[in-house]
Short mmCIF file of C-alpha atoms and ligand atoms in Angstrom, two decimals:
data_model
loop_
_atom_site.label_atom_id
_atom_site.label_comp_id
_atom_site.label_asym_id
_atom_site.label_seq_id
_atom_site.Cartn_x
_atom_site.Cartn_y
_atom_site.Cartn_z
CA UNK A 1 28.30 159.95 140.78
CA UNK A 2 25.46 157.38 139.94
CA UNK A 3 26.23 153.59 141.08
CA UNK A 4 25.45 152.75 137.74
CA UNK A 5 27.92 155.16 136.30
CA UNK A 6 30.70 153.88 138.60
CA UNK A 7 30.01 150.69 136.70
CA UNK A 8 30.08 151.47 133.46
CA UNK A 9 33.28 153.75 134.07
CA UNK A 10 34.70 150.50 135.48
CA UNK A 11 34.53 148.98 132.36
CA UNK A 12 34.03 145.48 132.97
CA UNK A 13 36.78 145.62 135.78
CA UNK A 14 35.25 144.56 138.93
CA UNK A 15 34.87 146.85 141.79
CA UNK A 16 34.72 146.57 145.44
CA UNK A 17 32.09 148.31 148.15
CA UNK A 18 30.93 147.63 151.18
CA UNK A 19 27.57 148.44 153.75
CA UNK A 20 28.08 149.82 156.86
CA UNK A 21 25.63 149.72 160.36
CA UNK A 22 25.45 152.96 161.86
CA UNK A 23 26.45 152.31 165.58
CA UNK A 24 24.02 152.40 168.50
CA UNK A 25 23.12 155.76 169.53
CA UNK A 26 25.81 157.25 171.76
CA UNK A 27 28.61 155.75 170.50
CA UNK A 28 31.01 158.37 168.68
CA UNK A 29 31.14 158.38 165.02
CA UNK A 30 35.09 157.68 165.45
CA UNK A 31 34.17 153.71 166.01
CA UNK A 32 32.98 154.17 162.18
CA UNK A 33 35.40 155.67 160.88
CA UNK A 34 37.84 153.38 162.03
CA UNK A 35 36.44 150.71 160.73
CA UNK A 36 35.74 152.29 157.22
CA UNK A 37 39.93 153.63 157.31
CA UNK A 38 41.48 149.81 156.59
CA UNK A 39 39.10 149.95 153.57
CA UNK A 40 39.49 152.58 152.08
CA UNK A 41 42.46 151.90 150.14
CA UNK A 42 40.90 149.45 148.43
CA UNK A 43 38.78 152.34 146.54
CA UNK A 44 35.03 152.06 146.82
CA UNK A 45 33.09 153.70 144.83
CA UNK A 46 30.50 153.95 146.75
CA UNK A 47 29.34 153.15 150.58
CA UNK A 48 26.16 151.39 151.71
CA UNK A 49 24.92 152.82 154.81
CA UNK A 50 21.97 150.55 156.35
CA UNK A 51 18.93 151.91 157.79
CA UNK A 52 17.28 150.41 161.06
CA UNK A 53 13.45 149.84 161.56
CA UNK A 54 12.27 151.45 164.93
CA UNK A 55 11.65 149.66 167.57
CA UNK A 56 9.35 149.11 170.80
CA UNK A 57 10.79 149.73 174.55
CA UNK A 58 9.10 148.94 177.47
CA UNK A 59 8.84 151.55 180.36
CA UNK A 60 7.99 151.10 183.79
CA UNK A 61 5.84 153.39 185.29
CA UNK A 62 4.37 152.90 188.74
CA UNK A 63 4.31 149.14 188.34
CA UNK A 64 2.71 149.02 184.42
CA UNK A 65 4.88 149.45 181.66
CA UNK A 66 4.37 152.19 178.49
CA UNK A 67 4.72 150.74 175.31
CA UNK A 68 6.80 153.67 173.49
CA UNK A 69 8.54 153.81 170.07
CA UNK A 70 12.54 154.59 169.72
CA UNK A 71 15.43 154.56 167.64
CA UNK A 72 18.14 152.91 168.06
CA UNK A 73 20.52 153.83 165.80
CA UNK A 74 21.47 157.90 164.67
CA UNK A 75 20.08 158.64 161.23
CA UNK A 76 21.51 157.33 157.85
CA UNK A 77 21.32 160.42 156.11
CA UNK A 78 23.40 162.28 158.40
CA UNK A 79 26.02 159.39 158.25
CA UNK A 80 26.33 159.27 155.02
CA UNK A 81 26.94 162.96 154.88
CA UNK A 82 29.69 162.68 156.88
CA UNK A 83 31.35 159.94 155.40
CA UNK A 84 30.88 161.54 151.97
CA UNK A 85 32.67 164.57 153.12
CA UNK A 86 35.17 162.91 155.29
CA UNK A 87 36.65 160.31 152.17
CA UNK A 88 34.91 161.68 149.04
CA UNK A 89 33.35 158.78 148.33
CA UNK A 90 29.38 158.12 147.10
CA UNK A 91 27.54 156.87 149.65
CA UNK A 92 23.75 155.27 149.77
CA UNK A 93 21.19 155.56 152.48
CA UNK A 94 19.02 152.68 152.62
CA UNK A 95 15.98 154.15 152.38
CA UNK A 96 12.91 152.22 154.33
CA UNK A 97 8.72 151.65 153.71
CA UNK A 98 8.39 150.60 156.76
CA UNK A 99 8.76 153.42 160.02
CA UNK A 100 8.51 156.21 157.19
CA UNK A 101 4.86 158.23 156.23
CA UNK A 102 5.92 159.19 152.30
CA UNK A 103 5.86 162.65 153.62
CA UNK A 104 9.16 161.77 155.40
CA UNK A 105 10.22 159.48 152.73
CA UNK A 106 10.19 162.61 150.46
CA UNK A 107 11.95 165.39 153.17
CA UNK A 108 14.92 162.14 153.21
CA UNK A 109 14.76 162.51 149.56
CA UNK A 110 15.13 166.21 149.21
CA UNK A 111 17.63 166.51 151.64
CA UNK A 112 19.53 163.74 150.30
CA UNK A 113 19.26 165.92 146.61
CA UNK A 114 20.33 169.05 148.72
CA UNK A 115 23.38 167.16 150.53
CA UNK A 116 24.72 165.64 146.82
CA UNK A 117 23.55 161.96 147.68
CA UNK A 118 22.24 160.75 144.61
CA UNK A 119 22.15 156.86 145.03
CA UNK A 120 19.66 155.38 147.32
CA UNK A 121 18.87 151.88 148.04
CA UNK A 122 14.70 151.37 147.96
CA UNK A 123 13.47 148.94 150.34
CA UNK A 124 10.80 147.47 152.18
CA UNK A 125 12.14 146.62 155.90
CA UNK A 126 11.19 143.82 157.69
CA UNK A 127 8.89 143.32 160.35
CA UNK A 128 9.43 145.45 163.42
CA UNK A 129 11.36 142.83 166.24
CA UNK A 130 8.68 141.10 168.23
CA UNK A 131 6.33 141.11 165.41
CA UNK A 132 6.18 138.43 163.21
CA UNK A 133 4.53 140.14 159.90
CA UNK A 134 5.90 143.28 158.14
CA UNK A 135 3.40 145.98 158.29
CA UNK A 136 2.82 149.00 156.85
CA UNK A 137 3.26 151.83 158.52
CA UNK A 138 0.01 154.01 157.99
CA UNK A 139 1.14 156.52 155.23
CA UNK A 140 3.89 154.99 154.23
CA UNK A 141 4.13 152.06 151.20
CA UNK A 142 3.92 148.50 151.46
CA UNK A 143 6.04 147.28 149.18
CA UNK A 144 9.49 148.85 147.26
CA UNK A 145 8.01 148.90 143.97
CA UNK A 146 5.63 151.94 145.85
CA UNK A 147 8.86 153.40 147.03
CA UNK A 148 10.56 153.34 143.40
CA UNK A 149 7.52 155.29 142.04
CA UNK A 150 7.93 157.66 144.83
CA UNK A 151 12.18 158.69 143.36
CA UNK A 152 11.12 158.37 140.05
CA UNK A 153 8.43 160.81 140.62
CA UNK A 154 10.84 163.20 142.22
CA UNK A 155 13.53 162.36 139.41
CA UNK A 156 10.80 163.48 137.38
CA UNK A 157 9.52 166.46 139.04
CA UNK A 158 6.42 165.20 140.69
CA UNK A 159 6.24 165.53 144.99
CA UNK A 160 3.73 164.05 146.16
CA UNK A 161 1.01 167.52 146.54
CA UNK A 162 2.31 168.66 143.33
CA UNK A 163 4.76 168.77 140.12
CA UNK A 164 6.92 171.96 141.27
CA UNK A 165 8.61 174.10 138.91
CA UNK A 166 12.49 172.83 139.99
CA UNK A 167 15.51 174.39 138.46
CA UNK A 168 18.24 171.19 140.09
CA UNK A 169 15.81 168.28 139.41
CA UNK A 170 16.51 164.97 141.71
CA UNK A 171 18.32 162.57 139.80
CA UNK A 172 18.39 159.56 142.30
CA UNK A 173 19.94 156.22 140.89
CA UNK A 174 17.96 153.48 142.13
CA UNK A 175 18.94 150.04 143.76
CA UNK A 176 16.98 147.42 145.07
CA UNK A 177 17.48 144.40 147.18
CA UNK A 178 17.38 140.59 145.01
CA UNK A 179 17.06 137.52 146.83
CA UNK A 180 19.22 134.58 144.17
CA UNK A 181 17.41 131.98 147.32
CA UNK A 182 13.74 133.81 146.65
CA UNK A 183 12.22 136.08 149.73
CA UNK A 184 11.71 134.24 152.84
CA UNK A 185 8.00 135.53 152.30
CA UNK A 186 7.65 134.86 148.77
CA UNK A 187 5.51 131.54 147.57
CA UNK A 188 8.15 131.15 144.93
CA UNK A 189 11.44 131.67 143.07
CA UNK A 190 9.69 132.67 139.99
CA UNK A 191 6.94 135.05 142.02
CA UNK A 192 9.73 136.86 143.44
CA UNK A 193 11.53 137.53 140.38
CA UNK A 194 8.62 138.89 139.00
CA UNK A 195 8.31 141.22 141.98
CA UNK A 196 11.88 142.02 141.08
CA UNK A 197 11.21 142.96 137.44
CA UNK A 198 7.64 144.88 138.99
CA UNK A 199 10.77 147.01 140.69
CA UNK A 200 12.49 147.52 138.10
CA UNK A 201 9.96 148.19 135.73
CA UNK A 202 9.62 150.92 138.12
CA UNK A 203 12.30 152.47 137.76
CA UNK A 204 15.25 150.57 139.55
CA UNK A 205 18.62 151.08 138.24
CA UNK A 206 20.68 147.88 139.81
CA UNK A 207 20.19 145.35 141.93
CA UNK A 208 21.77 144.27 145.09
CA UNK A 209 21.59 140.57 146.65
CA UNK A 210 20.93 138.60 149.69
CA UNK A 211 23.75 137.24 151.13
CA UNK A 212 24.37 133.80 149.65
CA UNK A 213 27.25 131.19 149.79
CA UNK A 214 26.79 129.02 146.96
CA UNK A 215 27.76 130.66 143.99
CA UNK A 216 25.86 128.32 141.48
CA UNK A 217 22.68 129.94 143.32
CA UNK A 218 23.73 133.28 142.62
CA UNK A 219 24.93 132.35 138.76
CA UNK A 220 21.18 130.71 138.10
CA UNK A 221 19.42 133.76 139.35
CA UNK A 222 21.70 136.10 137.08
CA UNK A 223 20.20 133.61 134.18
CA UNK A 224 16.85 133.71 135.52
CA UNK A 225 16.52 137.47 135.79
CA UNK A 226 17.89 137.62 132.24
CA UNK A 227 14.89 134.95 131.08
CA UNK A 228 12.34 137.20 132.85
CA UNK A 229 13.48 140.47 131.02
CA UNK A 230 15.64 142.21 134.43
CA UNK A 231 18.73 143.63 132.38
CA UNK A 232 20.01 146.07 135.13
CA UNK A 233 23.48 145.17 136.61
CA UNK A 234 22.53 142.45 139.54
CA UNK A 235 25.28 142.77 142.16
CA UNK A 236 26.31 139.71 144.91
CA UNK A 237 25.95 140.59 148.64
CA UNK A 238 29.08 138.80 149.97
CA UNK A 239 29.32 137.85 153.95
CA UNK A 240 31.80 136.03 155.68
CA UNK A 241 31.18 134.10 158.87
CA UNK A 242 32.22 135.33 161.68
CA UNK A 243 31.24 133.54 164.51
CA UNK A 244 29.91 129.76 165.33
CA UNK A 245 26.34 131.03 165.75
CA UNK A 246 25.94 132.48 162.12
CA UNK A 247 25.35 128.55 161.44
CA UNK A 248 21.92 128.50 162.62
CA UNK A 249 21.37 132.28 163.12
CA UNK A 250 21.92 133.20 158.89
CA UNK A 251 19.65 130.28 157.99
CA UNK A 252 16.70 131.59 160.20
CA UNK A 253 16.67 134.78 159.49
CA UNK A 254 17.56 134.87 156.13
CA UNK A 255 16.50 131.23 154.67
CA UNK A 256 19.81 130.83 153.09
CA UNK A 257 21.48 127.30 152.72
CA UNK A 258 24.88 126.89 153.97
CA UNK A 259 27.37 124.12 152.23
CA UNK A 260 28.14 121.05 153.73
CA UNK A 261 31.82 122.15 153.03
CA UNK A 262 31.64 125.46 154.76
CA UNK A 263 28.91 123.78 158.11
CA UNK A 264 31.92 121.38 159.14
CA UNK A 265 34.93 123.68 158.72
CA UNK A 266 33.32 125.87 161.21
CA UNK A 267 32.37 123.12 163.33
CA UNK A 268 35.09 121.72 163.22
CA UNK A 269 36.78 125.13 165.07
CA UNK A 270 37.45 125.41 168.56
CA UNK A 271 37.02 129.44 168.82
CA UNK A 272 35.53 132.21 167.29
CA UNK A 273 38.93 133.37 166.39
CA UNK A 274 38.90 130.11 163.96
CA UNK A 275 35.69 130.72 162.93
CA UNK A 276 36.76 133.88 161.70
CA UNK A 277 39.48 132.48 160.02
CA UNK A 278 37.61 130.15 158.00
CA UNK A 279 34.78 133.19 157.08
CA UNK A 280 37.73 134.77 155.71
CA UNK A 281 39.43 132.00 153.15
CA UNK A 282 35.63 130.42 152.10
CA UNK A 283 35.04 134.59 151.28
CA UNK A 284 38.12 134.55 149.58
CA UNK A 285 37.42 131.34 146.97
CA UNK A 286 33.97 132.54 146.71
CA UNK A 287 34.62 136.07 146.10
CA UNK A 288 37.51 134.66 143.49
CA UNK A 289 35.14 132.95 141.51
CA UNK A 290 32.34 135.76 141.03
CA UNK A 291 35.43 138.23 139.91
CA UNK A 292 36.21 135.62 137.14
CA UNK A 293 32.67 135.65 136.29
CA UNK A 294 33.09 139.03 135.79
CA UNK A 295 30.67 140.15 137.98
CA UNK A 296 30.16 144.20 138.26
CA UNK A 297 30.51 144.79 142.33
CA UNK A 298 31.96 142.99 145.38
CA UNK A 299 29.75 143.96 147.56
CA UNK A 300 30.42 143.16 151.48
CA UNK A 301 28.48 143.02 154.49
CA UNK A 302 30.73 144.61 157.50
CA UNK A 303 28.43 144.34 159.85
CA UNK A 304 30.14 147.15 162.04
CA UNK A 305 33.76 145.02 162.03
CA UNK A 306 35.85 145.63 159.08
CA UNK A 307 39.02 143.30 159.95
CA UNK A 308 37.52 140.21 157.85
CA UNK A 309 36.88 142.71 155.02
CA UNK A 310 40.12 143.75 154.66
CA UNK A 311 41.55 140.27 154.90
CA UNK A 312 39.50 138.93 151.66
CA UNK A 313 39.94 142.98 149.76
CA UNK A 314 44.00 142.48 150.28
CA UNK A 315 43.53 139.23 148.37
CA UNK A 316 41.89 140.63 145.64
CA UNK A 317 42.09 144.31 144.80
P1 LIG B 401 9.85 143.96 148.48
O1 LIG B 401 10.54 144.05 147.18
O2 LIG B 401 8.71 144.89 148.74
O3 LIG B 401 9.36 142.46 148.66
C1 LIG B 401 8.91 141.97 149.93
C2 LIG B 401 8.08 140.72 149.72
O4 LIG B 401 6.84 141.05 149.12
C3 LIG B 401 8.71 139.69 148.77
O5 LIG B 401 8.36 138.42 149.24
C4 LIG B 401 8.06 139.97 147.43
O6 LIG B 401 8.04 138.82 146.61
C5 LIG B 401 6.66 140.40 147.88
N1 LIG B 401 6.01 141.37 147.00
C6 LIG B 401 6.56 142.44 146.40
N2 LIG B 401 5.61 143.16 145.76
C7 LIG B 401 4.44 142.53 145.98
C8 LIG B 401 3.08 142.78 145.60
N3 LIG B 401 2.75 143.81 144.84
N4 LIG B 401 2.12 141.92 146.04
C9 LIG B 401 2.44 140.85 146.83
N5 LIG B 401 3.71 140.56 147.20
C10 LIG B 401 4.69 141.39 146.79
N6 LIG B 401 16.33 145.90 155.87
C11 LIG B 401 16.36 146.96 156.70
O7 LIG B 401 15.50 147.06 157.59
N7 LIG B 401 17.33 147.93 156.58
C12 LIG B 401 18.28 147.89 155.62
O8 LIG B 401 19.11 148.79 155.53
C13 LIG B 401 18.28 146.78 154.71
N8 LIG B 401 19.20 146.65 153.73
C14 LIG B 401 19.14 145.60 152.86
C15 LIG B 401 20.08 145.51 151.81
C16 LIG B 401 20.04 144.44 150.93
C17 LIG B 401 21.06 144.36 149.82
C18 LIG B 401 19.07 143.42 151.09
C19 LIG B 401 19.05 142.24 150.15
C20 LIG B 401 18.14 143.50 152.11
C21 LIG B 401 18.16 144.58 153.00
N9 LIG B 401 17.23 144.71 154.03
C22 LIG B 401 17.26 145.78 154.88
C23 LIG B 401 16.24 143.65 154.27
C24 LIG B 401 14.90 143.92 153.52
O9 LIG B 401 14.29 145.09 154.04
C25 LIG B 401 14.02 142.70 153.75
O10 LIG B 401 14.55 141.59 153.08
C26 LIG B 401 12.55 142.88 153.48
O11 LIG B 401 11.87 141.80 154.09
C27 LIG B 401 12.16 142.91 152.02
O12 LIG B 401 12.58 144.06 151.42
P2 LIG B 401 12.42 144.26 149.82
O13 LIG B 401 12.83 145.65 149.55
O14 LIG B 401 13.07 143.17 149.10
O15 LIG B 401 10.82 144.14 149.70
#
């Protein structure tokens, strides 16, 4: 079932779903399920399972080292199979510009039609680690608006050598990522909501957003979609700290502001274990106001660890 649909089944009741990491390769898949298991009774809908760029290694040969591409992570499609099957639940492969030629962006697409995964999240990737500039892979898109018109064209019939005569037409619901602090790359708040509309003008179905911790920020960007004519369900990205370091390290990679409130609880913590703690009840308040907003989706970041998750869900599902 479509994200979207989930939704407006839900009938203005809040629901709850989360993103996963796949593991590093060689890890069994058993870490993952255990930490999807504590959440499950909490009904998702739906699963978000993250995609990884690639990345560069460094191997020594005879005293120079070979620059080669790798992996580091198995791939989402085949994760998201499995989970599908193992809890019958919808799940949604993050589906990358960057790494991917559209020739491989459309064999993801067809075999995510083929495996009954109809939801995918289009997005851009960042820049590959070490470099500081997102670029394009060569025959692949540069932004996600290029990636939209890719699914719609397949929702519509259209690969890319060809419309094909298809009896079980692709019917992908569409989300795509919103930033309520603006894109660290973007000149503006307003310039990147009106990349966001350019998406879903496209074709994007719903919206997912940047972690943020200040609600307010997340309320004004609801109002400012609304004033720039985005009317598809805009759902919060929800992350609780877990660990000192997420004080500088969420800032600098994401250009999010942190409260003053939230900064000196943590530092105010003597271990990680406290740190945790507090990640858990400022989740908790936060995630209490946006369901009496009546907001569509809790949506959480795991990040691989799914005991903080299950703390805030037992509070309020
Ligand atoms: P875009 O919408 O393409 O925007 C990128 C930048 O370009 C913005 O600054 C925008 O304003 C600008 N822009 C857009 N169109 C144009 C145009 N036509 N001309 C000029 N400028 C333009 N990353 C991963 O690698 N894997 C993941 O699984 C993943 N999941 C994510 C999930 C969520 C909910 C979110 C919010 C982010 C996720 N990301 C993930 C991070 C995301 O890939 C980065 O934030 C990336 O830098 C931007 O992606 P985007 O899809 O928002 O890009």
């Amino acid at each position: 079932m479509k994200v979207t649909d989930h939704i407006d089944k839900a009938n203005g009741k809040t629901l709850f779903s989360f993103e996963i990491i796949p593991p590093q390769k060689g890890k069994n898949i058993q870490e993952l399920y255990d930490n999807i298991d504590p959440l499950m009774e909490f009904n998702p809908p739906f699963i978000d399972v993250t995609t990884s760029r690639e990345e560069y290694v460094y191997i020594e040969k005879e005293g120079l080292f070979d620059k080669k591409i790798t992996r580091m992570r198995p791939g989402t499609l085949g994760i998201c199979a499995a989970i599908k099957h193992k809890y019958n639940v919808d799940t949604v492969p993050h589906v990358l510009c960057g790494g991917f030629t559209k020739e491989e962006t459309e064999y993801l697409l067809v075999d995510c039609h083929y495996l009954g995964i109809n939801n995918v999240m289009a997005l851009r990737g960042d820049a590959m680690k070490g470099e500081q500039y997102f670029k394009a892979t060569r025959g692949g898109h540069s932004y996600a608006t290029q990636l939209v018109n890719q699914i719609q064209n397949l929702n519509s019939g259209k690969y890319l050598h060809g419309v094909i005569d298809v009896d079980d037409k692709a019917d992908f619901c569409i989300g795509v990522a919103g930033y309520p602090e603006k894109h660290l790359e973007a000149p503006s708040l307003q310039t990147d909501l009106k990349r966001l509309k350019e998406k879903v003008d496209a074709g994007a179905d719903y919206v997912v957003t940047q972690m943020f911790f200040d609600n307010q920020k997340y309320f004004e960007f609801v109002e400012a979609a609304k004033k720039a004519g985005i009317h598809v369900p805009i759902i919060p990205g929800i992350k609780p700290i877990a660990v000192k370091r997420h004080l500088q390290l969420l800032p600098q990679v994401f250009r999010i502001d942190i409260p003053e409130t939230l900064i000196s609880e943590v530092e105010n913590c003597k271990t990680n274990k406290e740190v945790r703690q507090v990640g858990i009840e400022f989740a908790i308040e936060q995630s209490k106001e946006l369901l009496d907003a009546g907001v569509p989706v809790l949506h959480y970041y795991s990040m691989g660890k799914s005991d903080n998750i299950k703390a805030i869900a037992s509070e309020l599902f």
